[in-house]
Every structure is written in structure tokens, then in C-alpha cells.
Amino acid sequence: MSEAVRSRSDTRAAIVDAAAWLLHHGGPGAVTTRGVAERAGVQAPTIYRLFGDKDGLLEAVAEQVLATFVADKHAAVAAATAADVDPLDDLRASWHRQIEFGLANPAVFRLLNDPERASDSPAARTGRRILQTRVHRVAAAGRLRVPEPHAVDLIHAAGVGTVQTLLATPPERRDPALADAMVDAVLSRILTDAPAEAPDGPRATAVALRALAPRLRMLSEAERHLLTEWLDRITEVPGR
């Protein structure tokens, strides 16, 4: 199909697909205007008109790749919830999928974990909300001994750091046990051994009730707000 008869959306999709292929197989340096134009079957000025510059095109590619991955994550968490899969098993499985994604898409991972880009990525924000949902399920099961936001931050930071460390290491020298060791370390920090078990029982119970507080409709809004304040005080991480 010639560029002239393509719709704007089809042309944009063809360019992003072409750039994604080049990025995956050759890294950012392979995403040249000429290479993308030839693979997409468009004229070079079309790329500038739709994306502004190479940086804009790379951002569009990274967003598309991540959005596809996040959509799969959303479906997975919905299925796990519907099937009543153990929240901790679901969280572990999600961790490993995230590590695998980062290693399989190093260029996209680096683009999206640039601090100046991450906050502007709709797909990254959606991915974080999905992580929050998974952590919330763990909290509601009485297994979390730190506030949910703190647990989310720890898991996210550990995941990014693990992928960055592995990507910076030649494949033949990578430690295959690093991802497991890191998630075990994080979980040992944020989980209680069992609901309501000392010494973390009171805090774990408070975290679990905090997760359920918005659903306690037998309380007034003011009462739920006050309860939330009390529970936040109980679950506050020492030293923060």
C-alpha cells in the first residue's frame, strides 16, 4: 500500500512497528530515519511530521511495547483474582515476568526507566497501578507488615535495579539466581511469616485492615477516615 492512500493512524502504526523491529534487533543506534522509512515504506519527512524527531519516535516505540506488556499483566492479575490464586504466588510470578521483559527488551527498558521519561509514560503508570493491586491483595490477606506504598516502592526499585545489574553484566557472566535472591530479600523485608503472628502480627493485622478500610460501609466516611489515620500510624515504617 502506498503512503498516499494510507490513513494517518495506519502510517503511524507502520512507522512504529518498523522502528520497534530495528530497536529490538539493533538497539537505538539502528533506528535511523532512513532505515525506518525504508522498512515502513514511507518518506522520511513523514516521520518528522508525525513524531517530531528520533527521540519522539523512540518514545512512541517504547510506549507501544510496554503497553502491550502491561495489557498482558492486567489480564494476568484479573485472572489470578478471579481464580483466587495465592496473592504471594501471583506477586512472585509477576516479578519474574517483569525481569524477563526487561532482559528481552533492554533498549525499551532503558528508555522507560530514564527518570525524565518514566513519569510521563501512561503505560508505566498503568503498570505501577497493577503492581499496587497485587500488593493490595497481599495486604488484604494479612501477609504485609509495611504500608502498601512502601512495599510497592521497594518491589519496583528492586526490580529496576536487578534488570539494570543483569543488563550491565555480559550474558555468560550473569548470576541466574540473582532475581530469585533479590525477590526473596524484598519479601523478607515486607512480609510477615503468617497473619497475626508475633512480632509483626499487630502491624500485619493493621496493614490488612487498612487495605479493607474503604470497603467498611457500616462506618461513616468520617469514621473510615479516622480509622485510616489510626492504621497509618500503626503501620508507619520505623525510621521513616
PDB file of N, CA and C in Angstrom, residues 109-187:
ATOM      1  N   PHE A 109      13.568  -0.941  28.013  1.00  0.00           N
ATOM      2  CA  PHE A 109      13.714  -0.829  29.464  1.00  0.00           C
ATOM      3  C   PHE A 109      14.505   0.419  29.839  1.00  0.00           C
ATOM      4  N   ARG A 110      15.614   0.655  29.147  1.00  0.00           N
ATOM      5  CA  ARG A 110      16.447   1.811  29.482  1.00  0.00           C
ATOM      6  C   ARG A 110      15.719   3.116  29.180  1.00  0.00           C
ATOM      7  N   LEU A 111      14.992   3.152  28.070  1.00  0.00           N
ATOM      8  CA  LEU A 111      14.250   4.360  27.736  1.00  0.00           C
ATOM      9  C   LEU A 111      13.200   4.671  28.789  1.00  0.00           C
ATOM     10  N   LEU A 112      12.457   3.654  29.197  1.00  0.00           N
ATOM     11  CA  LEU A 112      11.342   3.876  30.109  1.00  0.00           C
ATOM     12  C   LEU A 112      11.777   4.061  31.553  1.00  0.00           C
ATOM     13  N   ASN A 113      13.007   3.718  31.883  1.00  0.00           N
ATOM     14  CA  ASN A 113      13.479   3.922  33.239  1.00  0.00           C
ATOM     15  C   ASN A 113      14.399   5.135  33.359  1.00  0.00           C
ATOM     16  N   ASP A 114      14.428   5.929  32.310  1.00  0.00           N
ATOM     17  CA  ASP A 114      15.024   7.254  32.400  1.00  0.00           C
ATOM     18  C   ASP A 114      14.079   8.093  33.265  1.00  0.00           C
ATOM     19  N   PRO A 115      14.543   8.616  34.403  1.00  0.00           N
ATOM     20  CA  PRO A 115      13.649   9.358  35.303  1.00  0.00           C
ATOM     21  C   PRO A 115      12.860  10.463  34.628  1.00  0.00           C
ATOM     22  N   GLU A 116      13.426  11.077  33.595  1.00  0.00           N
ATOM     23  CA  GLU A 116      12.734  12.172  32.928  1.00  0.00           C
ATOM     24  C   GLU A 116      11.603  11.675  32.031  1.00  0.00           C
ATOM     25  N   ARG A 117      11.627  10.394  31.674  1.00  0.00           N
ATOM     26  CA  ARG A 117      10.594   9.844  30.802  1.00  0.00           C
ATOM     27  C   ARG A 117       9.520   9.091  31.586  1.00  0.00           C
ATOM     28  N   ALA A 118       9.949   8.387  32.642  1.00  0.00           N
ATOM     29  CA  ALA A 118       9.052   7.454  33.315  1.00  0.00           C
ATOM     30  C   ALA A 118       7.763   8.110  33.799  1.00  0.00           C
ATOM     31  N   SER A 119       7.871   9.311  34.354  1.00  0.00           N
ATOM     32  CA  SER A 119       6.680   9.959  34.913  1.00  0.00           C
ATOM     33  C   SER A 119       5.685  10.365  33.840  1.00  0.00           C
ATOM     34  N   ASP A 120       6.136  10.466  32.591  1.00  0.00           N
ATOM     35  CA  ASP A 120       5.246  10.871  31.501  1.00  0.00           C
ATOM     36  C   ASP A 120       4.683   9.686  30.720  1.00  0.00           C
ATOM     37  N   SER A 121       4.994   8.475  31.135  1.00  0.00           N
ATOM     38  CA  SER A 121       4.561   7.294  30.393  1.00  0.00           C
ATOM     39  C   SER A 121       3.237   6.756  30.934  1.00  0.00           C
ATOM     40  N   PRO A 122       2.158   6.830  30.134  1.00  0.00           N
ATOM     41  CA  PRO A 122       0.875   6.268  30.585  1.00  0.00           C
ATOM     42  C   PRO A 122       0.982   4.775  30.876  1.00  0.00           C
ATOM     43  N   ALA A 123       1.728   4.040  30.042  1.00  0.00           N
ATOM     44  CA  ALA A 123       1.854   2.597  30.245  1.00  0.00           C
ATOM     45  C   ALA A 123       2.610   2.294  31.534  1.00  0.00           C
ATOM     46  N   ALA A 124       3.649   3.079  31.832  1.00  0.00           N
ATOM     47  CA  ALA A 124       4.403   2.871  33.072  1.00  0.00           C
ATOM     48  C   ALA A 124       3.521   3.143  34.284  1.00  0.00           C
ATOM     49  N   ARG A 125       2.695   4.184  34.206  1.00  0.00           N
ATOM     50  CA  ARG A 125       1.791   4.482  35.326  1.00  0.00           C
ATOM     51  C   ARG A 125       0.765   3.363  35.499  1.00  0.00           C
ATOM     52  N   THR A 126       0.270   2.823  34.395  1.00  0.00           N
ATOM     53  CA  THR A 126      -0.672   1.714  34.483  1.00  0.00           C
ATOM     54  C   THR A 126       0.001   0.491  35.086  1.00  0.00           C
ATOM     55  N   GLY A 127       1.238   0.230  34.674  1.00  0.00           N
ATOM     56  CA  GLY A 127       1.981  -0.899  35.233  1.00  0.00           C
ATOM     57  C   GLY A 127       2.163  -0.767  36.733  1.00  0.00           C
ATOM     58  N   ARG A 128       2.411   0.438  37.194  1.00  0.00           N
ATOM     59  CA  ARG A 128       2.580   0.645  38.641  1.00  0.00           C
ATOM     60  C   ARG A 128       1.256   0.410  39.367  1.00  0.00           C
ATOM     61  N   ARG A 129       0.142   0.831  38.758  1.00  0.00           N
ATOM     62  CA  ARG A 129      -1.156   0.578  39.387  1.00  0.00           C
ATOM     63  C   ARG A 129      -1.433  -0.919  39.489  1.00  0.00           C
ATOM     64  N   ILE A 130      -0.992  -1.679  38.506  1.00  0.00           N
ATOM     65  CA  ILE A 130      -1.181  -3.133  38.560  1.00  0.00           C
ATOM     66  C   ILE A 130      -0.347  -3.725  39.702  1.00  0.00           C
ATOM     67  N   LEU A 131       0.877  -3.238  39.865  1.00  0.00           N
ATOM     68  CA  LEU A 131       1.699  -3.679  40.996  1.00  0.00           C
ATOM     69  C   LEU A 131       1.007  -3.322  42.308  1.00  0.00           C
ATOM     70  N   GLN A 132       0.428  -2.135  42.383  1.00  0.00           N
ATOM     71  CA  GLN A 132      -0.298  -1.735  43.591  1.00  0.00           C
ATOM     72  C   GLN A 132      -1.451  -2.695  43.877  1.00  0.00           C
ATOM     73  N   THR A 133      -2.134  -3.148  42.826  1.00  0.00           N
ATOM     74  CA  THR A 133      -3.233  -4.092  43.003  1.00  0.00           C
ATOM     75  C   THR A 133      -2.733  -5.406  43.575  1.00  0.00           C
ATOM     76  N   ARG A 134      -1.600  -5.874  43.059  1.00  0.00           N
ATOM     77  CA  ARG A 134      -1.040  -7.142  43.556  1.00  0.00           C
ATOM     78  C   ARG A 134      -0.610  -7.006  45.024  1.00  0.00           C
ATOM     79  N   VAL A 135       0.026  -5.910  45.357  1.00  0.00           N
ATOM     80  CA  VAL A 135       0.448  -5.694  46.733  1.00  0.00           C
ATOM     81  C   VAL A 135      -0.774  -5.563  47.645  1.00  0.00           C
ATOM     82  N   HIS A 136      -1.810  -4.930  47.157  1.00  0.00           N
ATOM     83  CA  HIS A 136      -3.036  -4.784  47.943  1.00  0.00           C
ATOM     84  C   HIS A 136      -3.639  -6.151  48.273  1.00  0.00           C
ATOM     85  N   ARG A 137      -3.592  -7.081  47.341  1.00  0.00           N
ATOM     86  CA  ARG A 137      -4.109  -8.426  47.602  1.00  0.00           C
ATOM     87  C   ARG A 137      -3.297  -9.122  48.698  1.00  0.00           C
ATOM     88  N   VAL A 138      -1.984  -8.902  48.692  1.00  0.00           N
ATOM     89  CA  VAL A 138      -1.139  -9.470  49.742  1.00  0.00           C
ATOM     90  C   VAL A 138      -1.502  -8.855  51.092  1.00  0.00           C
ATOM     91  N   ALA A 139      -1.712  -7.535  51.100  1.00  0.00           N
ATOM     92  CA  ALA A 139      -2.071  -6.853  52.343  1.00  0.00           C
ATOM     93  C   ALA A 139      -3.417  -7.343  52.868  1.00  0.00           C
ATOM     94  N   ALA A 140      -4.386  -7.483  51.988  1.00  0.00           N
ATOM     95  CA  ALA A 140      -5.714  -7.920  52.404  1.00  0.00           C
ATOM     96  C   ALA A 140      -5.695  -9.345  52.959  1.00  0.00           C
ATOM     97  N   ALA A 141      -4.697 -10.134  52.556  1.00  0.00           N
ATOM     98  CA  ALA A 141      -4.564 -11.499  53.062  1.00  0.00           C
ATOM     99  C   ALA A 141      -3.847 -11.545  54.412  1.00  0.00           C
ATOM    100  N   GLY A 142      -3.453 -10.366  54.932  1.00  0.00           N
ATOM    101  CA  GLY A 142      -2.801 -10.314  56.230  1.00  0.00           C
ATOM    102  C   GLY A 142      -1.339 -10.689  56.208  1.00  0.00           C
ATOM    103  N   ARG A 143      -0.686 -10.595  55.044  1.00  0.00           N
ATOM    104  CA  ARG A 143       0.707 -11.022  54.936  1.00  0.00           C
ATOM    105  C   ARG A 143       1.694  -9.856  54.858  1.00  0.00           C
ATOM    106  N   LEU A 144       1.220  -8.630  54.853  1.00  0.00           N
ATOM    107  CA  LEU A 144       2.113  -7.483  54.674  1.00  0.00           C
ATOM    108  C   LEU A 144       2.337  -6.796  56.017  1.00  0.00           C
ATOM    109  N   ARG A 145       3.613  -6.500  56.326  1.00  0.00           N
ATOM    110  CA  ARG A 145       3.913  -5.847  57.601  1.00  0.00           C
ATOM    111  C   ARG A 145       4.428  -4.422  57.434  1.00  0.00           C
ATOM    112  N   VAL A 146       4.384  -3.901  56.219  1.00  0.00           N
ATOM    113  CA  VAL A 146       4.725  -2.500  55.967  1.00  0.00           C
ATOM    114  C   VAL A 146       3.571  -1.888  55.183  1.00  0.00           C
ATOM    115  N   PRO A 147       3.443  -0.563  55.181  1.00  0.00           N
ATOM    116  CA  PRO A 147       2.378   0.061  54.394  1.00  0.00           C
ATOM    117  C   PRO A 147       2.486  -0.299  52.905  1.00  0.00           C
ATOM    118  N   GLU A 148       1.359  -0.375  52.254  1.00  0.00           N
ATOM    119  CA  GLU A 148       1.346  -0.765  50.843  1.00  0.00           C
ATOM    120  C   GLU A 148       2.232   0.116  49.962  1.00  0.00           C
ATOM    121  N   PRO A 149       2.178   1.456  50.081  1.00  0.00           N
ATOM    122  CA  PRO A 149       3.038   2.282  49.209  1.00  0.00           C
ATOM    123  C   PRO A 149       4.521   1.972  49.381  1.00  0.00           C
ATOM    124  N   HIS A 150       4.933   1.708  50.636  1.00  0.00           N
ATOM    125  CA  HIS A 150       6.346   1.387  50.889  1.00  0.00           C
ATOM    126  C   HIS A 150       6.717   0.060  50.219  1.00  0.00           C
ATOM    127  N   ALA A 151       5.824  -0.922  50.301  1.00  0.00           N
ATOM    128  CA  ALA A 151       6.082  -2.214  49.664  1.00  0.00           C
ATOM    129  C   ALA A 151       6.184  -2.065  48.151  1.00  0.00           C
ATOM    130  N   VAL A 152       5.305  -1.269  47.566  1.00  0.00           N
ATOM    131  CA  VAL A 152       5.332  -1.036  46.115  1.00  0.00           C
ATOM    132  C   VAL A 152       6.659  -0.392  45.712  1.00  0.00           C
ATOM    133  N   ASP A 153       7.092   0.613  46.463  1.00  0.00           N
ATOM    134  CA  ASP A 153       8.360   1.291  46.148  1.00  0.00           C
ATOM    135  C   ASP A 153       9.536   0.318  46.225  1.00  0.00           C
ATOM    136  N   LEU A 154       9.563  -0.516  47.254  1.00  0.00           N
ATOM    137  CA  LEU A 154      10.663  -1.468  47.409  1.00  0.00           C
ATOM    138  C   LEU A 154      10.699  -2.467  46.251  1.00  0.00           C
ATOM    139  N   ILE A 155       9.544  -3.015  45.903  1.00  0.00           N
ATOM    140  CA  ILE A 155       9.488  -4.009  44.824  1.00  0.00           C
ATOM    141  C   ILE A 155       9.905  -3.386  43.501  1.00  0.00           C
ATOM    142  N   HIS A 156       9.389  -2.187  43.233  1.00  0.00           N
ATOM    143  CA  HIS A 156       9.727  -1.511  41.971  1.00  0.00           C
ATOM    144  C   HIS A 156      11.222  -1.204  41.898  1.00  0.00           C
ATOM    145  N   ALA A 157      11.772  -0.638  42.970  1.00  0.00           N
ATOM    146  CA  ALA A 157      13.202  -0.287  42.981  1.00  0.00           C
ATOM    147  C   ALA A 157      14.069  -1.529  42.821  1.00  0.00           C
ATOM    148  N   ALA A 158      13.699  -2.602  43.506  1.00  0.00           N
ATOM    149  CA  ALA A 158      14.487  -3.831  43.415  1.00  0.00           C
ATOM    150  C   ALA A 158      14.422  -4.424  42.013  1.00  0.00           C
ATOM    151  N   GLY A 159      13.245  -4.365  41.394  1.00  0.00           N
ATOM    152  CA  GLY A 159      13.101  -4.903  40.042  1.00  0.00           C
ATOM    153  C   GLY A 159      13.937  -4.138  39.034  1.00  0.00           C
ATOM    154  N   VAL A 160      13.874  -2.810  39.103  1.00  0.00           N
ATOM    155  CA  VAL A 160      14.664  -1.981  38.187  1.00  0.00           C
ATOM    156  C   VAL A 160      16.148  -2.233  38.400  1.00  0.00           C
ATOM    157  N   GLY A 161      16.564  -2.272  39.659  1.00  0.00           N
ATOM    158  CA  GLY A 161      17.976  -2.499  39.953  1.00  0.00           C
ATOM    159  C   GLY A 161      18.465  -3.859  39.498  1.00  0.00           C
ATOM    160  N   THR A 162      17.622  -4.870  39.643  1.00  0.00           N
ATOM    161  CA  THR A 162      18.010  -6.217  39.212  1.00  0.00           C
ATOM    162  C   THR A 162      18.221  -6.273  37.706  1.00  0.00           C
ATOM    163  N   VAL A 163      17.278  -5.707  36.962  1.00  0.00           N
ATOM    164  CA  VAL A 163      17.415  -5.721  35.497  1.00  0.00           C
ATOM    165  C   VAL A 163      18.635  -4.916  35.068  1.00  0.00           C
ATOM    166  N   GLN A 164      18.834  -3.745  35.662  1.00  0.00           N
ATOM    167  CA  GLN A 164      19.994  -2.926  35.299  1.00  0.00           C
ATOM    168  C   GLN A 164      21.306  -3.658  35.571  1.00  0.00           C
ATOM    169  N   THR A 165      21.375  -4.351  36.691  1.00  0.00           N
ATOM    170  CA  THR A 165      22.594  -5.100  37.029  1.00  0.00           C
ATOM    171  C   THR A 165      22.829  -6.226  36.028  1.00  0.00           C
ATOM    172  N   LEU A 166      21.786  -6.955  35.684  1.00  0.00           N
ATOM    173  CA  LEU A 166      21.929  -8.062  34.735  1.00  0.00           C
ATOM    174  C   LEU A 166      22.284  -7.564  33.342  1.00  0.00           C
ATOM    175  N   LEU A 167      21.671  -6.457  32.924  1.00  0.00           N
ATOM    176  CA  LEU A 167      21.975  -5.914  31.601  1.00  0.00           C
ATOM    177  C   LEU A 167      23.408  -5.394  31.525  1.00  0.00           C
ATOM    178  N   ALA A 168      23.938  -4.936  32.655  1.00  0.00           N
ATOM    179  CA  ALA A 168      25.308  -4.409  32.673  1.00  0.00           C
ATOM    180  C   ALA A 168      26.355  -5.518  32.757  1.00  0.00           C
ATOM    181  N   THR A 169      25.893  -6.761  32.890  1.00  0.00           N
ATOM    182  CA  THR A 169      26.795  -7.906  33.005  1.00  0.00           C
ATOM    183  C   THR A 169      26.752  -8.729  31.726  1.00  0.00           C
ATOM    184  N   PRO A 170      27.885  -9.113  31.165  1.00  0.00           N
ATOM    185  CA  PRO A 170      27.862  -9.967  29.964  1.00  0.00           C
ATOM    186  C   PRO A 170      27.002 -11.200  30.217  1.00  0.00           C
ATOM    187  N   PRO A 171      26.208 -11.617  29.234  1.00  0.00           N
ATOM    188  CA  PRO A 171      25.281 -12.746  29.427  1.00  0.00           C
ATOM    189  C   PRO A 171      25.935 -13.988  30.023  1.00  0.00           C
ATOM    190  N   GLU A 172      27.145 -14.279  29.601  1.00  0.00           N
ATOM    191  CA  GLU A 172      27.794 -15.503  30.083  1.00  0.00           C
ATOM    192  C   GLU A 172      28.228 -15.391  31.552  1.00  0.00           C
ATOM    193  N   ARG A 173      28.229 -14.162  32.091  1.00  0.00           N
ATOM    194  CA  ARG A 173      28.656 -13.982  33.479  1.00  0.00           C
ATOM    195  C   ARG A 173      27.498 -13.642  34.415  1.00  0.00           C
ATOM    196  N   ARG A 174      26.299 -13.613  33.904  1.00  0.00           N
ATOM    197  CA  ARG A 174      25.157 -13.255  34.740  1.00  0.00           C
ATOM    198  C   ARG A 174      24.844 -14.345  35.757  1.00  0.00           C
ATOM    199  N   ASP A 175      24.481 -13.914  36.945  1.00  0.00           N
ATOM    200  CA  ASP A 175      24.110 -14.841  38.010  1.00  0.00           C
ATOM    201  C   ASP A 175      22.646 -15.243  37.821  1.00  0.00           C
ATOM    202  N   PRO A 176      22.363 -16.489  37.452  1.00  0.00           N
ATOM    203  CA  PRO A 176      20.976 -16.898  37.208  1.00  0.00           C
ATOM    204  C   PRO A 176      20.121 -16.886  38.465  1.00  0.00           C
ATOM    205  N   ALA A 177      20.761 -16.840  39.623  1.00  0.00           N
ATOM    206  CA  ALA A 177      19.997 -16.851  40.877  1.00  0.00           C
ATOM    207  C   ALA A 177      19.749 -15.450  41.423  1.00  0.00           C
ATOM    208  N   LEU A 178      20.250 -14.418  40.733  1.00  0.00           N
ATOM    209  CA  LEU A 178      20.150 -13.064  41.274  1.00  0.00           C
ATOM    210  C   LEU A 178      18.695 -12.619  41.443  1.00  0.00           C
ATOM    211  N   ALA A 179      17.866 -12.853  40.442  1.00  0.00           N
ATOM    212  CA  ALA A 179      16.476 -12.396  40.509  1.00  0.00           C
ATOM    213  C   ALA A 179      15.740 -13.057  41.663  1.00  0.00           C
ATOM    214  N   ASP A 180      15.966 -14.367  41.861  1.00  0.00           N
ATOM    215  CA  ASP A 180      15.322 -15.072  42.976  1.00  0.00           C
ATOM    216  C   ASP A 180      15.828 -14.543  44.313  1.00  0.00           C
ATOM    217  N   ALA A 181      17.128 -14.333  44.412  1.00  0.00           N
ATOM    218  CA  ALA A 181      17.700 -13.848  45.664  1.00  0.00           C
ATOM    219  C   ALA A 181      17.176 -12.463  46.010  1.00  0.00           C
ATOM    220  N   MET A 182      17.018 -11.624  44.987  1.00  0.00           N
ATOM    221  CA  MET A 182      16.552 -10.262  45.243  1.00  0.00           C
ATOM    222  C   MET A 182      15.094 -10.239  45.683  1.00  0.00           C
ATOM    223  N   VAL A 183      14.245 -11.007  45.004  1.00  0.00           N
ATOM    224  CA  VAL A 183      12.834 -11.001  45.406  1.00  0.00           C
ATOM    225  C   VAL A 183      12.674 -11.619  46.785  1.00  0.00           C
ATOM    226  N   ASP A 184      13.482 -12.623  47.112  1.00  0.00           N
ATOM    227  CA  ASP A 184      13.422 -13.204  48.460  1.00  0.00           C
ATOM    228  C   ASP A 184      13.815 -12.162  49.509  1.00  0.00           C
ATOM    229  N   ALA A 185      14.835 -11.364  49.205  1.00  0.00           N
ATOM    230  CA  ALA A 185      15.282 -10.336  50.148  1.00  0.00           C
ATOM    231  C   ALA A 185      14.193  -9.286  50.366  1.00  0.00           C
ATOM    232  N   VAL A 186      13.549  -8.873  49.282  1.00  0.00           N
ATOM    233  CA  VAL A 186      12.488  -7.871  49.396  1.00  0.00           C
ATOM    234  C   VAL A 186      11.299  -8.429  50.170  1.00  0.00           C
ATOM    235  N   LEU A 187      10.898  -9.645  49.837  1.00  0.00           N
ATOM    236  CA  LEU A 187       9.743 -10.233  50.514  1.00  0.00           C
ATOM    237  C   LEU A 187      10.011 -10.455  51.996  1.00  0.00           C
TER     238      LEU A 187
END
